[in-house]
PDB file of C-alpha atoms in Angstrom:
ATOM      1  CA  UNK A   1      58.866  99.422 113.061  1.00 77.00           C
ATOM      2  CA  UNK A   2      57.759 102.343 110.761  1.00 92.00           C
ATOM      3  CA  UNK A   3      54.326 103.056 111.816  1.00 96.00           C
ATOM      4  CA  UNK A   4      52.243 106.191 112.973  1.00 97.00           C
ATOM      5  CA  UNK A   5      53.268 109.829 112.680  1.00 98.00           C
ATOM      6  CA  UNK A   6      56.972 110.286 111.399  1.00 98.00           C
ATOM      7  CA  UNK A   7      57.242 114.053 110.562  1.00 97.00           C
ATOM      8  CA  UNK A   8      60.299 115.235 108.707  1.00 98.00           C
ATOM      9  CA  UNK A   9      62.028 117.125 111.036  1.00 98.00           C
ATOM     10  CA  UNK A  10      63.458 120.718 109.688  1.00 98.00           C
ATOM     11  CA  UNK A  11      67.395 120.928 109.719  1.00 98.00           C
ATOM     12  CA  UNK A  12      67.806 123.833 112.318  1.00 98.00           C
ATOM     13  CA  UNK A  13      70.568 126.578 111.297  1.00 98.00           C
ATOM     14  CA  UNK A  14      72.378 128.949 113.104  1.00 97.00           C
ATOM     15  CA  UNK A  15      72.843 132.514 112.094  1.00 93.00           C
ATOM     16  CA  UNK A  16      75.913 131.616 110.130  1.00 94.00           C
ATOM     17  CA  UNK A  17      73.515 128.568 108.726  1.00 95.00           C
ATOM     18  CA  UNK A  18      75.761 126.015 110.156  1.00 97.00           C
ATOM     19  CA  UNK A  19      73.701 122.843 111.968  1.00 98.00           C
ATOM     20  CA  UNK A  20      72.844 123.925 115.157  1.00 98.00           C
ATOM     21  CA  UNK A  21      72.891 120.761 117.400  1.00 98.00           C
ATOM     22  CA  UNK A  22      71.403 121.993 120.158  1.00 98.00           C
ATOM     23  CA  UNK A  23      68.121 123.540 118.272  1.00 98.00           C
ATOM     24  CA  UNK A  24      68.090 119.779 116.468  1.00 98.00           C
ATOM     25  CA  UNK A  25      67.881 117.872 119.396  1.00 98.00           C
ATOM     26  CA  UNK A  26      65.067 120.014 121.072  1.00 98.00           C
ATOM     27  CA  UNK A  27      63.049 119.259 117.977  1.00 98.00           C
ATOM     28  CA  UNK A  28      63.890 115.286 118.442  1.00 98.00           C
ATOM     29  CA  UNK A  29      63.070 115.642 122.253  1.00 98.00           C
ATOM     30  CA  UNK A  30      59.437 117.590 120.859  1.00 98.00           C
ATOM     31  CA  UNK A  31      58.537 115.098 118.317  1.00 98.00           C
ATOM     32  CA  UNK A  32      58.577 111.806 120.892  1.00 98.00           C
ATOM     33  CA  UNK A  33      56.920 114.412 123.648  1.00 98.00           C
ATOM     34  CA  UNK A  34      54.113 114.337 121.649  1.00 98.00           C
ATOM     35  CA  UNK A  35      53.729 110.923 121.017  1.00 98.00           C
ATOM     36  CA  UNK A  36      55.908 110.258 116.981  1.00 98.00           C
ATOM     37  CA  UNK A  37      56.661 107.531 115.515  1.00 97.00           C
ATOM     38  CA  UNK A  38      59.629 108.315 114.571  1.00 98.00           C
ATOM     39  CA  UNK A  39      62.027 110.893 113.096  1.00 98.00           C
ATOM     40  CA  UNK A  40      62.839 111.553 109.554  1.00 98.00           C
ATOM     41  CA  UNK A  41      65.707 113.700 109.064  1.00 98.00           C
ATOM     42  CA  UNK A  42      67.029 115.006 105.433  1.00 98.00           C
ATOM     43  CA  UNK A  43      63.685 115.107 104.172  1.00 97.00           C
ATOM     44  CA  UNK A  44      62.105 117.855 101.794  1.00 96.00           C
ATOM     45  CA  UNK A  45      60.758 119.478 104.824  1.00 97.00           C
ATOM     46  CA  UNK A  46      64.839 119.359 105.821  1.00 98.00           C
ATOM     47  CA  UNK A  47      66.346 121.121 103.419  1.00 97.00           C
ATOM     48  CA  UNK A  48      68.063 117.899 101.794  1.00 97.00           C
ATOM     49  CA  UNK A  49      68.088 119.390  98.272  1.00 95.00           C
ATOM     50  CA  UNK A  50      70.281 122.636  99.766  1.00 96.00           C
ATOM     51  CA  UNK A  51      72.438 120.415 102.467  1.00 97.00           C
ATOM     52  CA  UNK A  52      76.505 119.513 101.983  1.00 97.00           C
ATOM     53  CA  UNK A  53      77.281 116.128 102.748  1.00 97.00           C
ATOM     54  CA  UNK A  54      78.625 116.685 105.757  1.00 97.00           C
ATOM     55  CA  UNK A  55      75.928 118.402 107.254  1.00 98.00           C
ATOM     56  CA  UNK A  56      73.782 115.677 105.933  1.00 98.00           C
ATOM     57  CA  UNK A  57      75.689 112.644 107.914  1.00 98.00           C
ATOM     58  CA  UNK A  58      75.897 115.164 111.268  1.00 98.00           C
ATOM     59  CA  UNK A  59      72.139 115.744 111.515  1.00 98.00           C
ATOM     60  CA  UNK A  60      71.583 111.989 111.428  1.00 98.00           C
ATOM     61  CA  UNK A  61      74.189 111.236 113.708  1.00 98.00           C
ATOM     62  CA  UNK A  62      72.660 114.214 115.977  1.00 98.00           C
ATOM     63  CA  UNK A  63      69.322 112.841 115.561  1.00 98.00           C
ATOM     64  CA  UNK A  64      70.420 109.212 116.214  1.00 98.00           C
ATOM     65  CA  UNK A  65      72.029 110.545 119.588  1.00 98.00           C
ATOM     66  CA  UNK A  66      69.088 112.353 120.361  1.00 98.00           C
ATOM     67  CA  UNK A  67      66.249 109.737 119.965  1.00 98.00           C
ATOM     68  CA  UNK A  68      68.264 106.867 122.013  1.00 98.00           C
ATOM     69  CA  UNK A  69      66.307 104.398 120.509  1.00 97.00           C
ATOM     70  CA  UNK A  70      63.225 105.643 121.481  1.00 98.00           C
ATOM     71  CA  UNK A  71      61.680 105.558 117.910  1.00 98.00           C
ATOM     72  CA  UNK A  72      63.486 104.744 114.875  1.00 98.00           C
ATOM     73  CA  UNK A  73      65.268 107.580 113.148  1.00 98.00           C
ATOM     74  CA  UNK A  74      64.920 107.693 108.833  1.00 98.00           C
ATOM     75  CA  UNK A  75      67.278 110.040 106.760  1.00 98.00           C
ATOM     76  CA  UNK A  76      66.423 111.047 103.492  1.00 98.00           C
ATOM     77  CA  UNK A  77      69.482 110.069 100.725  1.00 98.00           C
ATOM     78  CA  UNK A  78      68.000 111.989  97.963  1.00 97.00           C
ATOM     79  CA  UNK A  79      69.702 112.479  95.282  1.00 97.00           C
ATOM     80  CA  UNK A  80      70.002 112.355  91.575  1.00 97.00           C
ATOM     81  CA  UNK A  81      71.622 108.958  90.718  1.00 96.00           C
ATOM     82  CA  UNK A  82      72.541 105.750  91.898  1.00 98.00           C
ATOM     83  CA  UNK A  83      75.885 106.331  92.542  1.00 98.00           C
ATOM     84  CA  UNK A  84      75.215 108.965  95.165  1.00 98.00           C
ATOM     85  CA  UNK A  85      72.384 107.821  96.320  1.00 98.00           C
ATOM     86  CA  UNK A  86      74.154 104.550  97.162  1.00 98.00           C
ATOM     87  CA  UNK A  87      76.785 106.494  98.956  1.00 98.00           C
ATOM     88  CA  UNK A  88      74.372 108.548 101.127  1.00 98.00           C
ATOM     89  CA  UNK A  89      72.849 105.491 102.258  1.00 98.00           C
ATOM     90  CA  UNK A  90      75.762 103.853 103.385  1.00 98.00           C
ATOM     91  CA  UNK A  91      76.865 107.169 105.461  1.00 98.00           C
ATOM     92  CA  UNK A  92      73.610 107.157 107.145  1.00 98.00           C
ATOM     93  CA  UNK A  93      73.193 103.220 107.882  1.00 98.00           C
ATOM     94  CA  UNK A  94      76.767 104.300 109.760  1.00 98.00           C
ATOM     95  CA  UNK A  95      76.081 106.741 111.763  1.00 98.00           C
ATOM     96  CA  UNK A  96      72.769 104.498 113.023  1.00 98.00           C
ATOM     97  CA  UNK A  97      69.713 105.229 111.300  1.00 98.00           C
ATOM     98  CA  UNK A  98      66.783 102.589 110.997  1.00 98.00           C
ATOM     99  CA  UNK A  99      65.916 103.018 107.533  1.00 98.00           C
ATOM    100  CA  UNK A 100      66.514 105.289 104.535  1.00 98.00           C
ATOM    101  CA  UNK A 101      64.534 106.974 102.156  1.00 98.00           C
ATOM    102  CA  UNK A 102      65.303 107.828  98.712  1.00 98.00           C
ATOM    103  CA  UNK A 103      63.134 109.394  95.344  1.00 98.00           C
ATOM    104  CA  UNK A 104      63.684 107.933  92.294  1.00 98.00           C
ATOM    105  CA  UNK A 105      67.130 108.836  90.162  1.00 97.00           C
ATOM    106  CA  UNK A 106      65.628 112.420  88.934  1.00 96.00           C
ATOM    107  CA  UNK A 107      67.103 114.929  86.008  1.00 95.00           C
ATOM    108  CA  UNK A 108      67.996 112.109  83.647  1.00 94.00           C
ATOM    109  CA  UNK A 109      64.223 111.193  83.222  1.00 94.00           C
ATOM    110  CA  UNK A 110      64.759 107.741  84.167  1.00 96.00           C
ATOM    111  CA  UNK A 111      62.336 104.479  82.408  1.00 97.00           C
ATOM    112  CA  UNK A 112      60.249 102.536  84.832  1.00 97.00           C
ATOM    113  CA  UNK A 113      62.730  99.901  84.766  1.00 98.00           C
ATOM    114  CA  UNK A 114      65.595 102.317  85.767  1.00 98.00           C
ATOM    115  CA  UNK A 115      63.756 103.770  88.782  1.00 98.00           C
ATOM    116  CA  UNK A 116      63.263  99.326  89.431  1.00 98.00           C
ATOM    117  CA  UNK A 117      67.137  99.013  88.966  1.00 98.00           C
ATOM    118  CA  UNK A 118      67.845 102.152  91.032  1.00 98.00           C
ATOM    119  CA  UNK A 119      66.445 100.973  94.240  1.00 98.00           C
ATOM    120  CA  UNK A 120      67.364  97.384  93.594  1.00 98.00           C
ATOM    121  CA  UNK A 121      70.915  98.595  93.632  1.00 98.00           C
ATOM    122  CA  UNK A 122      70.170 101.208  96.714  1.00 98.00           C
ATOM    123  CA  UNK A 123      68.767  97.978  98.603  1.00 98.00           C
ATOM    124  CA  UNK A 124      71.603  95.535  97.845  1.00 98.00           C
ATOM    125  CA  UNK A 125      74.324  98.372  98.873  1.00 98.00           C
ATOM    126  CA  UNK A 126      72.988  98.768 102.481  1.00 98.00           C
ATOM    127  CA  UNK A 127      71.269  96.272 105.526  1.00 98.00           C
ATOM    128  CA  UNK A 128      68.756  98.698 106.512  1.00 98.00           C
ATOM    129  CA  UNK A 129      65.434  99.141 105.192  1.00 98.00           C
ATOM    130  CA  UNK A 130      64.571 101.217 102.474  1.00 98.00           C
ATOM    131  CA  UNK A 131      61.470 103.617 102.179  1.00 98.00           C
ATOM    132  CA  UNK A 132      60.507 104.600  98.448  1.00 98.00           C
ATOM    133  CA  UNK A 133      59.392 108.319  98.366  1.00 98.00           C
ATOM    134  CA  UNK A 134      56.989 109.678  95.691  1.00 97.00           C
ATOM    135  CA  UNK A 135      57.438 113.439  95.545  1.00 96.00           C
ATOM    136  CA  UNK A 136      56.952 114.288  91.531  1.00 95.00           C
ATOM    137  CA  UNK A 137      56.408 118.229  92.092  1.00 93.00           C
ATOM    138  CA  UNK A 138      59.773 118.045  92.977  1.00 94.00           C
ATOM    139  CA  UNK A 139      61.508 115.322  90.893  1.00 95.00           C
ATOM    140  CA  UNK A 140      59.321 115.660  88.084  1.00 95.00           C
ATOM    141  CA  UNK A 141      59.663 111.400  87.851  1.00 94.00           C
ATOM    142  CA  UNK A 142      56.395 109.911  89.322  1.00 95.00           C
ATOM    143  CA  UNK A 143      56.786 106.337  91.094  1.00 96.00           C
ATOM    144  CA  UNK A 144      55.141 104.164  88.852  1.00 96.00           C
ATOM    145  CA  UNK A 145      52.281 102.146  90.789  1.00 96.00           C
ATOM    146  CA  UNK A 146      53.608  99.113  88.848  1.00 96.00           C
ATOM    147  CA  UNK A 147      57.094  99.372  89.815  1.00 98.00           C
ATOM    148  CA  UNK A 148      56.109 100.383  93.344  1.00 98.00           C
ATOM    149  CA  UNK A 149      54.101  96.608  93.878  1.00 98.00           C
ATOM    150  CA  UNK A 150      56.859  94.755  91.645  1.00 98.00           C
ATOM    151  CA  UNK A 151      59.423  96.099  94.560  1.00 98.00           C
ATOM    152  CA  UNK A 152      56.913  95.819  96.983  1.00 98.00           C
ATOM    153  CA  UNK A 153      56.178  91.935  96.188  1.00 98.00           C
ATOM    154  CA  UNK A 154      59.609  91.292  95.982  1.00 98.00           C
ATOM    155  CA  UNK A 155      61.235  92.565  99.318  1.00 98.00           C
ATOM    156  CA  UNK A 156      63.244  95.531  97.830  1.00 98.00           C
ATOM    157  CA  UNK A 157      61.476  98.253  99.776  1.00 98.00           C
ATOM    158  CA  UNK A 158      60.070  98.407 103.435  1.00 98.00           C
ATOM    159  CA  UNK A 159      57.649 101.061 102.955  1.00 98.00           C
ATOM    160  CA  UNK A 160      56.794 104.070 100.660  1.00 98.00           C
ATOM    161  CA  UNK A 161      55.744 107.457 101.155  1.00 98.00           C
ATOM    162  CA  UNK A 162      53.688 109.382  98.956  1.00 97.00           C
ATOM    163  CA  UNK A 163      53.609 113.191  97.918  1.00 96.00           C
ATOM    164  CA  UNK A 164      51.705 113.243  95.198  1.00 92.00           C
ATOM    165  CA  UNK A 165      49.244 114.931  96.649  1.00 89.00           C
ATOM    166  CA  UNK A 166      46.634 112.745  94.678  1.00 90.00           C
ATOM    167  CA  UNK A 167      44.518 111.199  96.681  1.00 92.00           C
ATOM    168  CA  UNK A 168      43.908 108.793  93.711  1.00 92.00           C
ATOM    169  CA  UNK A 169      47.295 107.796  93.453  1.00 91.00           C
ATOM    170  CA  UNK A 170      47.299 107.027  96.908  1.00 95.00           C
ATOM    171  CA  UNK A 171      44.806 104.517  96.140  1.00 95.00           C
ATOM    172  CA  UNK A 172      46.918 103.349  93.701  1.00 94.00           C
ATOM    173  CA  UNK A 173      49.555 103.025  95.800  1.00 96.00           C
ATOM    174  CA  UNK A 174      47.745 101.191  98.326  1.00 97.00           C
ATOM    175  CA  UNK A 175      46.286  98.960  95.798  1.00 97.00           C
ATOM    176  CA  UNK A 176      49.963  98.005  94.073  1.00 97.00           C
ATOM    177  CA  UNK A 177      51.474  96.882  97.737  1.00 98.00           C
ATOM    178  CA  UNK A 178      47.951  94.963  98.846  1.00 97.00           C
ATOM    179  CA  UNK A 179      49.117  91.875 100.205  1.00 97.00           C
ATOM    180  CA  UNK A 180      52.988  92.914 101.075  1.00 97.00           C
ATOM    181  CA  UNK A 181      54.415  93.761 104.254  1.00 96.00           C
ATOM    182  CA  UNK A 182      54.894  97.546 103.094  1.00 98.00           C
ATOM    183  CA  UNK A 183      54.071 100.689 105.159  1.00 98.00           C
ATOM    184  CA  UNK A 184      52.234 103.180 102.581  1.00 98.00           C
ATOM    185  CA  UNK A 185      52.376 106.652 104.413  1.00 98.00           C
ATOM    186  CA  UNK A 186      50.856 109.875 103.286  1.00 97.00           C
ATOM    187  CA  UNK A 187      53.346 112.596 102.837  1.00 96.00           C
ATOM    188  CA  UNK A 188      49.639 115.312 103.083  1.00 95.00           C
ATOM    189  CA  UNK A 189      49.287 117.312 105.739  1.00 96.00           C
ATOM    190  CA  UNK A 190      45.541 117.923 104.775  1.00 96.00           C
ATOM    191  CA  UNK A 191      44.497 114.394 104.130  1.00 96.00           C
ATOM    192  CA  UNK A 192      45.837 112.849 107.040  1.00 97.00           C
ATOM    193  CA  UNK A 193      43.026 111.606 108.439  1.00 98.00           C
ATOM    194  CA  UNK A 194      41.028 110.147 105.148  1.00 97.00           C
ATOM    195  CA  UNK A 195      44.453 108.488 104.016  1.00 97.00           C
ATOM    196  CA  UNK A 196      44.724 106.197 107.825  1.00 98.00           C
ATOM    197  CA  UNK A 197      41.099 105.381 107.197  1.00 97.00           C
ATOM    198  CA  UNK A 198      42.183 103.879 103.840  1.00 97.00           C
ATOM    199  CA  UNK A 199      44.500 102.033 105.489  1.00 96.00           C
ATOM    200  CA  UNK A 200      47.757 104.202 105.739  1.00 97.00           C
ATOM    201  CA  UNK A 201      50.491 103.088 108.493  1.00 98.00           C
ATOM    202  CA  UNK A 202      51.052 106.843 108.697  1.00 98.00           C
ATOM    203  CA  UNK A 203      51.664 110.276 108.348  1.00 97.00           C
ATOM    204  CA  UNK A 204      54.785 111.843 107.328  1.00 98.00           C
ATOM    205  CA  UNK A 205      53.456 115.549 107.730  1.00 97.00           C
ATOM    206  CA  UNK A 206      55.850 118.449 107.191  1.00 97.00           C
ATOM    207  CA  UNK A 207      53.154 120.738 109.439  1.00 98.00           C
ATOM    208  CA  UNK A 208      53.993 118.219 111.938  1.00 98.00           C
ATOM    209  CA  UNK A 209      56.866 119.915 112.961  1.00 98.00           C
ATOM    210  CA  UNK A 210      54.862 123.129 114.369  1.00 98.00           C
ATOM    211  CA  UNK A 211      52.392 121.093 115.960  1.00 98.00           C
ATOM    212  CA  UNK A 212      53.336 117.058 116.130  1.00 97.00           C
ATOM    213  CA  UNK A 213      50.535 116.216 118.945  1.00 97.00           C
ATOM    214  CA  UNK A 214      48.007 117.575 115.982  1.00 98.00           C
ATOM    215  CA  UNK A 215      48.648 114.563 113.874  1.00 98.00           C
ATOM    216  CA  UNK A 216      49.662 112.182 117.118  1.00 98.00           C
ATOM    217  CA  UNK A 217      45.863 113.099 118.037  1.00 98.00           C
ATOM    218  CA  UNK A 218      44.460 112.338 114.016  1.00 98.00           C
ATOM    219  CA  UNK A 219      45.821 109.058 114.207  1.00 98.00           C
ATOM    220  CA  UNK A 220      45.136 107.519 117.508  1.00 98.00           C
ATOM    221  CA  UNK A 221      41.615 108.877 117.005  1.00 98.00           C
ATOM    222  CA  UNK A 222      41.042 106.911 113.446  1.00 98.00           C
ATOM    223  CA  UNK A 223      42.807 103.791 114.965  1.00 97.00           C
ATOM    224  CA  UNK A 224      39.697 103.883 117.828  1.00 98.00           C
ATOM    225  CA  UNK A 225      37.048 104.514 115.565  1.00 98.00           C
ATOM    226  CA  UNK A 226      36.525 107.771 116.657  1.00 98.00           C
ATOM    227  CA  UNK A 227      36.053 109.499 112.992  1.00 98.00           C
ATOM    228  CA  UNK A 228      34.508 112.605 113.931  1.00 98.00           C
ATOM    229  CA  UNK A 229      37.217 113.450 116.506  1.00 98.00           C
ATOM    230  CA  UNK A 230      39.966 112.571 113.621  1.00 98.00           C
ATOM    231  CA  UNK A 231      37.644 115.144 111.319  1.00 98.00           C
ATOM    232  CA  UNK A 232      37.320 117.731 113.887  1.00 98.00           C
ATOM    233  CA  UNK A 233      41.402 117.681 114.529  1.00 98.00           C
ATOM    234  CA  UNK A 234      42.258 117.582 110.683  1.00 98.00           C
ATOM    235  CA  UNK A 235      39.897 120.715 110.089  1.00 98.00           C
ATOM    236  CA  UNK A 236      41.992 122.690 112.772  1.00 98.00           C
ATOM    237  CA  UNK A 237      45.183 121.310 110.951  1.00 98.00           C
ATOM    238  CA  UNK A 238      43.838 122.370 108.002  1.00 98.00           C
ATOM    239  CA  UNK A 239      43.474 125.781 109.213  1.00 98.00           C
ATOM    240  CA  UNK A 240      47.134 126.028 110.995  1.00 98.00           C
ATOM    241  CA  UNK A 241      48.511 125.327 107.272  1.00 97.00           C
ATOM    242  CA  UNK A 242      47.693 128.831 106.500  1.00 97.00           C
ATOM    243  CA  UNK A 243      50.915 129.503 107.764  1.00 97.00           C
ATOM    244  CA  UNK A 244      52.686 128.619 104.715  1.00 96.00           C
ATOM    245  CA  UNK A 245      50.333 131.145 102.400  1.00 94.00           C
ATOM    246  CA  UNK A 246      51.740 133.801 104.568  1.00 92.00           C
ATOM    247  CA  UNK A 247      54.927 134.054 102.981  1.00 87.00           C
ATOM    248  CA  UNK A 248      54.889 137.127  99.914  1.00 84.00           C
ATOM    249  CA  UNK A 249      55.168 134.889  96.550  1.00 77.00           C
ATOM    250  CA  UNK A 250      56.789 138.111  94.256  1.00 75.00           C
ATOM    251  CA  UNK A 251      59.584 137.740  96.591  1.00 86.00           C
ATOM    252  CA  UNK A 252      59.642 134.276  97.950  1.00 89.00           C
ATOM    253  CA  UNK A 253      59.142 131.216  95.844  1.00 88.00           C
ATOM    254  CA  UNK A 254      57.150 128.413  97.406  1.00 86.00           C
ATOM    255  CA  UNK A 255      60.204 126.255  99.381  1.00 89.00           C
ATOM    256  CA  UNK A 256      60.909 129.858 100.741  1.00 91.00           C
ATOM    257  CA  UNK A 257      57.989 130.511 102.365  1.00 92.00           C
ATOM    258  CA  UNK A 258      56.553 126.846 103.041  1.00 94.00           C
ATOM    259  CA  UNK A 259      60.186 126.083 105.055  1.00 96.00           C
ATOM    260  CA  UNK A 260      60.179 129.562 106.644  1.00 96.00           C
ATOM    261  CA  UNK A 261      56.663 128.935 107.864  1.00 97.00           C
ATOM    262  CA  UNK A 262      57.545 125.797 109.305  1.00 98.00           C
ATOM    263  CA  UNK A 263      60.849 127.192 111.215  1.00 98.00           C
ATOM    264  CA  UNK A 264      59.341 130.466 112.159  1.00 98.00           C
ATOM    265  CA  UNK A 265      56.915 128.714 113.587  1.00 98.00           C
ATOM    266  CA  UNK A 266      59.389 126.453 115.936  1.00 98.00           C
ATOM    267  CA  UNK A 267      61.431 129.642 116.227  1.00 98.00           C
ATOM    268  CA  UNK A 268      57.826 130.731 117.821  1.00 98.00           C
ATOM    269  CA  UNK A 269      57.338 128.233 120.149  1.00 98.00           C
ATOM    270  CA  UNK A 270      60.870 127.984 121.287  1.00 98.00           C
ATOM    271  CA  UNK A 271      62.217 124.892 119.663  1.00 98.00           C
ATOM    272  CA  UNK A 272      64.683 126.665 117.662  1.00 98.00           C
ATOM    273  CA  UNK A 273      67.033 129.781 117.610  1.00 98.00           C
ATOM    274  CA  UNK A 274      66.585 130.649 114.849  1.00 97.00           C
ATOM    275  CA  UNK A 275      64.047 130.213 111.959  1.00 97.00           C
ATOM    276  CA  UNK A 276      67.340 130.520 109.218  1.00 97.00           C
ATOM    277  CA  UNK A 277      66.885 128.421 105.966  1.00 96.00           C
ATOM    278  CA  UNK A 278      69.715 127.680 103.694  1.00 96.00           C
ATOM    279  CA  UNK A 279      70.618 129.796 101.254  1.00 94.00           C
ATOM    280  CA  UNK A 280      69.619 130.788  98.149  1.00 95.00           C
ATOM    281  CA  UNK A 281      66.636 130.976 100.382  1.00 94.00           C
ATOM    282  CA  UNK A 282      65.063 133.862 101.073  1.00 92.00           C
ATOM    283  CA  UNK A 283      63.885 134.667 104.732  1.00 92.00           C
ATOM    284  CA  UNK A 284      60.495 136.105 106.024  1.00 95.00           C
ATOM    285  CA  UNK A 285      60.209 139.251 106.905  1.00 95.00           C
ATOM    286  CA  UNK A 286      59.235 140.982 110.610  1.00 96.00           C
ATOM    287  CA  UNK A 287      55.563 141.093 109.538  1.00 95.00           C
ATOM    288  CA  UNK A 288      54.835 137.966 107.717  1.00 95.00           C
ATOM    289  CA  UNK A 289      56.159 136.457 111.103  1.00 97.00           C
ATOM    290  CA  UNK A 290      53.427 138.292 113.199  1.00 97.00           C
ATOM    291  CA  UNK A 291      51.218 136.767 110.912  1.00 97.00           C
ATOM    292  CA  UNK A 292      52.280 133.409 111.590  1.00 97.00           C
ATOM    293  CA  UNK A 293      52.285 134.049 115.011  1.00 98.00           C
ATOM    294  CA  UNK A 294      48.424 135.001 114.894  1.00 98.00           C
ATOM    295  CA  UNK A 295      47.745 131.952 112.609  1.00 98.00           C
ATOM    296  CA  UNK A 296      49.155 129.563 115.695  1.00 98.00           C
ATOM    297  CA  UNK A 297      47.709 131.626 117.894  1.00 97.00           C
ATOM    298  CA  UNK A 298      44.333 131.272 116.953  1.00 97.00           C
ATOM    299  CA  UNK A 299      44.355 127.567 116.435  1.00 97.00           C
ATOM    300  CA  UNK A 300      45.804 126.616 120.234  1.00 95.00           C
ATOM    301  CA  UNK A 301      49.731 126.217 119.750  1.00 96.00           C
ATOM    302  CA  UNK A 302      51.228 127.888 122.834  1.00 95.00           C
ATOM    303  CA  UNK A 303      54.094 129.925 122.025  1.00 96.00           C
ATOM    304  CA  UNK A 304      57.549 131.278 123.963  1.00 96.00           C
ATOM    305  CA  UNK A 305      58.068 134.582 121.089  1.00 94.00           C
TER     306      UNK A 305
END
């Protein structure tokens, strides 16, 4: 079930930065268009850290609706205990996602066998699969590679995603689940192509919301050998991330202008109405916009704005 390209999808806003339904479900309907995986909703990419509860459960649920079974829908339950987590999980596995995905327990600075006891607990609590998720820039607690195969060899997690960035620790990772039934997906936008050649079962891209086909194209072109093609396509990827270094840094922090990149971006091509982030987030401004627009522009992504 959880193969191929699964971006996580942005958490569209209105104005008033409630969910706006309607803007969700286009970006569904423009993630299977191009040939996804699947959906991940609640992700880093979605705002999870900055959504309510509510708004949480609704975006699955819309998402859910949306996809009609045509791929598998993920939410993220991130949070920063068990407790929560648990909770999360058990909201989303009702309102019809295929699997979860959850970090480790973060701001207590949890012991290896804490972050084992955590998703132990996460698994028992719900009869979906769960998807570990290795984002330390954000949690600050790395996924140990040895707790990663000791879940992995014992049927606690499904797959696991990893953010590190570290192309060595993907290595790692692939290494600790060798000879387990786990999907090991890249969370990279710019390794994409190098991690499926080592053997990922995706790619969890956030860039993959601006231009989902991209990484649709990266993949189908490793999986027929076709190396130079996958090169060639990651390159132009590579390029189209310059979108997120638009953003000005002495007034937005990174999240800021990554996320704003990202919706502007849809907001460009006509996905959603607006490109509003959740607050305390700062928005783009008029010009860094044009400049986005220019940067998708020049590397092929047709555009409504």
């Amino acid at each position: 079930m959880l193969r191929g390209v699964i971006p996580p999808v942005v958490t569209p806003l209105t104005a008033e930065r409630a969910l706006d339904e309607a803007s969700l479900v286009r970006v569904v309907e423009d993630q299977i268009a191009a040939g996804a995986g699947g959906v991940f909703v609640g992700g880093s990419t979605g705002e999870i850290a900055l959504l309510d509860d509510e708004t949480r459960v609704r975006a699955a649920e819309v998402a859910v609706e949306a996809a009609a079974g045509r791929v598998p829908v993920l939410a993220g339950v991130i949070d920063t205990g068990t407790a929560r987590v648990v909770r999360h999980a058990q909201r989303a596995e009702a309102a019809g996602v295929d699997a979860v995905v959850a970090t480790p327990p973060f701001y207590i600075a949890p012991h290896a066998d804490e972050i084992s006891r955590h998703y132990r607990l996460l698994a028992e609590a719900v009869s979906i699969p769960v998807v570990a998720y290795d984002i330390p820039s954000a949690t600050h607690v790395p996924l140990p590679a040895s707790v990663l195969g000791e879940l992995a060899r014992d049927g606690v997690i499904a797959g696991f995603k990893d953010s590190s960035g570290d192309i060595a620790g993907f290595r790692r990772a692939l290494d600790a689940v060798a000879g387990t039934d786990v999907a090991v997906f890249t969370g990279s936008e710019l390794f994409a192509d190098l991690a499926l050649e080592l053997g990922a079962a995706g790619i969890v891209p956030g860039l993959g919301n601006v231009d989902p086909a991209g990484y649709v194209a990266i993949e189908r072109a490793v999986a027929a050998g076709d190396i130079a093609t996958a090169r060639r396509e990651q390159e132009r990827l590579i390029r189209l991330f310059r979108i997120t270094e638009v953003g000005d840094r002495a007034r937005l922090g990174y999240t800021a202008a990554a996320l704003g990149a990202f919706k502007a971006a849809l907001w460009l091509r006509g996905v959603i109405a607006t490109p509003a982030t959740s607050a305390p987030l700062g928005a783009l401004d008029a010009a860094e916009i044009d400049d986005i627009r220019a940067v998708l522009g020049a590397e092929g992504v047709a555009l409504t704005r």
